[in-house]
Coordinates of C-alpha atoms in Angstrom, one line a residue:
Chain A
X193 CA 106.5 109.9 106.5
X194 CA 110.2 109.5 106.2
X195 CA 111.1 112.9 106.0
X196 CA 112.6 112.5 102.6
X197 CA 111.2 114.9 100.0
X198 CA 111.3 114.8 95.9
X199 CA 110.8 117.2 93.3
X200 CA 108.7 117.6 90.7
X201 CA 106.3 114.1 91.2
X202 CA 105.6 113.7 87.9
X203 CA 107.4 115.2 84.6
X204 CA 107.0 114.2 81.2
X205 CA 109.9 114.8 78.8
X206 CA 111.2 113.9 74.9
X207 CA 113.4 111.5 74.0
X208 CA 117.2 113.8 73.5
X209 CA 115.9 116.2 76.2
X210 CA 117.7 116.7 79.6
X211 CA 116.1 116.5 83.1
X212 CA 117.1 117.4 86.4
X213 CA 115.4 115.6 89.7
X214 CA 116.1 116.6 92.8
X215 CA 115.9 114.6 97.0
X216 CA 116.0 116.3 100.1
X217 CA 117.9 114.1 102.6
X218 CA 116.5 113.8 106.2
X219 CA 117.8 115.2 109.0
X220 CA 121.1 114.5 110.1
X221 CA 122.1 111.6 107.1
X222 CA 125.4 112.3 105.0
X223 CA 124.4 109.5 102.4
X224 CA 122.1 109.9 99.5
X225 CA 121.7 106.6 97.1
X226 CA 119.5 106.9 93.5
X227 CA 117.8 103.7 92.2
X228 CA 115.7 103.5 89.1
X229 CA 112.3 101.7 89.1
X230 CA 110.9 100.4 86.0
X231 CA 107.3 99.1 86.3
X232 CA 106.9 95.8 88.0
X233 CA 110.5 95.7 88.6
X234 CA 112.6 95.7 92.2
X235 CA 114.5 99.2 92.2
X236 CA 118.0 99.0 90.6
X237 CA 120.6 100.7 91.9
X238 CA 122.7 103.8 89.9
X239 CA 124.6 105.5 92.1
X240 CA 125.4 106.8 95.8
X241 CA 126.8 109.8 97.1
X242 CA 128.4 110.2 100.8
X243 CA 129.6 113.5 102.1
X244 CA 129.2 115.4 98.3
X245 CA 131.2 112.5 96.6
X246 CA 130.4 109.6 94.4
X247 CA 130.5 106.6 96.8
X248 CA 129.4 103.7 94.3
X249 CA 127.8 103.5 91.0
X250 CA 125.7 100.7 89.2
X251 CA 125.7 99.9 86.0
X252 CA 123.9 103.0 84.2
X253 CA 125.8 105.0 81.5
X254 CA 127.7 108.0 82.0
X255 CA 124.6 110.3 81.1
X256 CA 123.2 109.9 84.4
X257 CA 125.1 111.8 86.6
X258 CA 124.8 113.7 90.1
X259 CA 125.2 116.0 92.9
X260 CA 124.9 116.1 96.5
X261 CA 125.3 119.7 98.0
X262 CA 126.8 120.9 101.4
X263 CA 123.1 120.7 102.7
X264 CA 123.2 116.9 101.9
X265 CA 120.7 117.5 99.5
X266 CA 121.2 116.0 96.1
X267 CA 120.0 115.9 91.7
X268 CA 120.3 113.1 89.6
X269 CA 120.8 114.7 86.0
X270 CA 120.0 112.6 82.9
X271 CA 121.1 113.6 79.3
X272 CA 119.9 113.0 76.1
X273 CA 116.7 110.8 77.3
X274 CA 115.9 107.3 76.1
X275 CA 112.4 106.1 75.7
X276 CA 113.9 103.4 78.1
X277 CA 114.4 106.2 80.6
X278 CA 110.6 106.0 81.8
X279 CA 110.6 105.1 84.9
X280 CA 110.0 105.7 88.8
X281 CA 113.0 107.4 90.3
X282 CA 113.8 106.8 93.9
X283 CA 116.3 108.7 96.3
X284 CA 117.0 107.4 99.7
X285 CA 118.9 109.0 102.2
X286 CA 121.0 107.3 105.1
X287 CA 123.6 107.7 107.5
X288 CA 126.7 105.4 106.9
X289 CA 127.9 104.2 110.9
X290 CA 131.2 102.9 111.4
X291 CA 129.5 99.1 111.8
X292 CA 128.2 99.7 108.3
X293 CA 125.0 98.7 109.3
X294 CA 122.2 101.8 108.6
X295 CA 118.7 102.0 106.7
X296 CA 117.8 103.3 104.0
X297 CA 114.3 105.7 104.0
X298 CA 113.2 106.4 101.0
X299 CA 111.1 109.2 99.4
X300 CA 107.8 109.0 97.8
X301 CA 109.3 109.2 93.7
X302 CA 109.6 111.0 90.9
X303 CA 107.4 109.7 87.7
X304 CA 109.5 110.2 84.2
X305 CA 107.6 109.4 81.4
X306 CA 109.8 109.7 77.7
X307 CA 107.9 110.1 75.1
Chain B
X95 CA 121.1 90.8 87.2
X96 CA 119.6 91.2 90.8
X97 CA 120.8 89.3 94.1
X98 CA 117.8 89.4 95.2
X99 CA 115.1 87.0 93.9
X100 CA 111.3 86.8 95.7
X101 CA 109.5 84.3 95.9
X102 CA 106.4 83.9 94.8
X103 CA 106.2 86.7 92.2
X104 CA 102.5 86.9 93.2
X105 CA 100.2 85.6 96.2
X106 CA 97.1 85.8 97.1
X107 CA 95.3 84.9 100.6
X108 CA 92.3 86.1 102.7
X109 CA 92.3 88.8 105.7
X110 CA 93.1 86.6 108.6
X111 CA 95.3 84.4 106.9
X112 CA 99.6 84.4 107.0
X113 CA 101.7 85.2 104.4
X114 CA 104.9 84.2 103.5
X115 CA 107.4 85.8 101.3
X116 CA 110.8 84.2 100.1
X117 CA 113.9 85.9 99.3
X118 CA 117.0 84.4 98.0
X119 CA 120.5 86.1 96.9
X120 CA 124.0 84.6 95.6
X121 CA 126.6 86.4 97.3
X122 CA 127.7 87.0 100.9
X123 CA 125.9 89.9 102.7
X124 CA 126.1 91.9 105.7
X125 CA 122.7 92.8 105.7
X126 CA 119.0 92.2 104.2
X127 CA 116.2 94.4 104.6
X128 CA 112.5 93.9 103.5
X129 CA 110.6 96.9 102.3
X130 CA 107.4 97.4 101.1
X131 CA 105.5 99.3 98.3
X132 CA 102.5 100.5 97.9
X133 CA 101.1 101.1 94.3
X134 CA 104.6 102.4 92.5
X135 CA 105.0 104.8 95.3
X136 CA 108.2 105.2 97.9
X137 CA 109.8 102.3 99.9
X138 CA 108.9 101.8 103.4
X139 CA 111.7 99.8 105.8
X140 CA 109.8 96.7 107.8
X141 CA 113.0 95.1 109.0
X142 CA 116.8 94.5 109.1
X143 CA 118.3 92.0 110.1
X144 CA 122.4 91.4 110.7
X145 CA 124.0 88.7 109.1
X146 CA 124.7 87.3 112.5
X147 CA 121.6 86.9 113.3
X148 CA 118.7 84.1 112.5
X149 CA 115.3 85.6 113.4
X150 CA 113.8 88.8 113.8
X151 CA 110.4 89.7 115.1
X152 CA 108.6 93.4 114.5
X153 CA 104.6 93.6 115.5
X154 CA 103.0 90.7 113.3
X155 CA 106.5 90.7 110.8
X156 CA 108.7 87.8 111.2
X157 CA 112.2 87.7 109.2
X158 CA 114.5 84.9 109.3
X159 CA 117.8 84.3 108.0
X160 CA 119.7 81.6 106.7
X161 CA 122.7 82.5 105.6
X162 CA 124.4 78.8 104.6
X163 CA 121.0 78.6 102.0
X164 CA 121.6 82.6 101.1
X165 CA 118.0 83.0 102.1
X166 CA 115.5 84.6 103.9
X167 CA 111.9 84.7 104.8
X168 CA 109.0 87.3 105.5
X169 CA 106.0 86.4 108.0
X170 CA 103.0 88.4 108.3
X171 CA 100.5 87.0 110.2
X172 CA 96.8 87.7 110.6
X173 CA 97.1 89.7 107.2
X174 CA 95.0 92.8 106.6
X175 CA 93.7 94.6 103.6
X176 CA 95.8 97.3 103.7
X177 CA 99.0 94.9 103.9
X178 CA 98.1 94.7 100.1
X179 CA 101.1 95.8 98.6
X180 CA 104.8 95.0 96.9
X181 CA 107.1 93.4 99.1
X182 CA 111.0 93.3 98.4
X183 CA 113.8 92.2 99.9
X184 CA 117.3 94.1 99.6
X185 CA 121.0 92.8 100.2
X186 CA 123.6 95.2 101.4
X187 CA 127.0 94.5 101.0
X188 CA 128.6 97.0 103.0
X189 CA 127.2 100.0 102.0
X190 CA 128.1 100.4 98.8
X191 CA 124.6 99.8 97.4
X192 CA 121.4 97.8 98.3
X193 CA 120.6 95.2 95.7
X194 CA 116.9 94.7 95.0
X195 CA 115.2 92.1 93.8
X196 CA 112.0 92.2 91.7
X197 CA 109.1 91.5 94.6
X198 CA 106.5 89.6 95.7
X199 CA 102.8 91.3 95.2
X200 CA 100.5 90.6 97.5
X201 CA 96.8 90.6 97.6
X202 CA 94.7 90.4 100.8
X203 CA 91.5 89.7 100.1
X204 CA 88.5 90.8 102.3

């Protein structure tokens, strides 16, 4: 157990719909990355958020967006779905040291499935 | 595209047996990590290791470094059943984001 929690496990949407996912950091890390995993693929990095601001984005459109809240934890919002949106979504929290050197723990996933 | 490339894309050994998984990226790093996954589910962290360094050992893991070949290599020995799993490595340059690349699968057989 990493102590890194996501909601809902599994949600099924339609393409043009909008969906919300949401990571609860662990104790005491200020970092919160999102990745995308499409199946039998490596995770692919969209975007990281330190201290409630955008820290580094990868190359996903606009229409993924998110938040990180005082609390450190944080939503990844998608808009107007893509059947290419399926996929296993990943948060992993961290905490960013001065060396630059941390881990990453990852939580168990959220499931989309576009129809 | 993804630093991170394994190598093989797919092995398969007996219980007992060692398994070795490469990883190899383009660009300079400050740190890899392995991770592995079990059946699409969450990441687990094995192992870090620094850019300065050139091996690392944790329980039967053994991760080395090359850094002038921009590679790196995953040891488990005396494989188990339940090591059958995904195994990735990820790149970090500086924080800004972990690069992934697309895994080695691994089957132990009993």
């Amino acid at each position: 157990e990493t102590g890194v929690t996501q909601s809902p496990t599994h949600l099924i949407k339609t393409r043009g719909q909008q969906v919300t996912l949401r990571c609860s950091s662990q104790s005491g890390h200020n970092t919160v990355s999102w990745y995308q995993q499409a199946l039998g693929q490596g995770p692919q990095f969209i975007f990281q958020y330190y201290r409630e601001e955008e820290n580094g984005r990868g190359n996903f459109p606009p229409r993924f967006s998110g938040l990180q809240f005082p609390n450190y934890s944080s939503e990844l919002n998608v808009n107007a779905l893509e059947l290419d949106d399926s996929a296993l979504y990943l948060c992993a929290s961290s905490r960013i040291e001065r060396t630059g050197f941390y881990e990453q723990f990852f939580g168990p996933g959220t499931r989309l499935t576009v129809l | 595209s993804q630093q991170g490339e394994e190598d093989p894309q797919a092995l398969s050994i007996q219980e007992g047996e060692n398994a070795t998984m490469n990883c190899s990226y383009k660009t300079s790093i400050n740190n890899l990590q392995w991770y592995r996954q079990n059946s699409g589910r969450g990441l687990v962290h094995l192992i870090l290791i620094r850019s300065n360094e050139r091996e690392k050992h944790s329980g039967r893991l053994r991760v080395t470094l090359d850094t002038s070949k921009k590679s790196s290599s995953l040891l488990i020995t005396a494989s188990r059943a339940a090591d059958t799993a995904s195994y990735f490595c990820a790149t970090d340059n500086y924080g800004q984001n972990f690069v992934f690349g697309p895994g080695t699968r691994l089957s132990v057989l009993p």
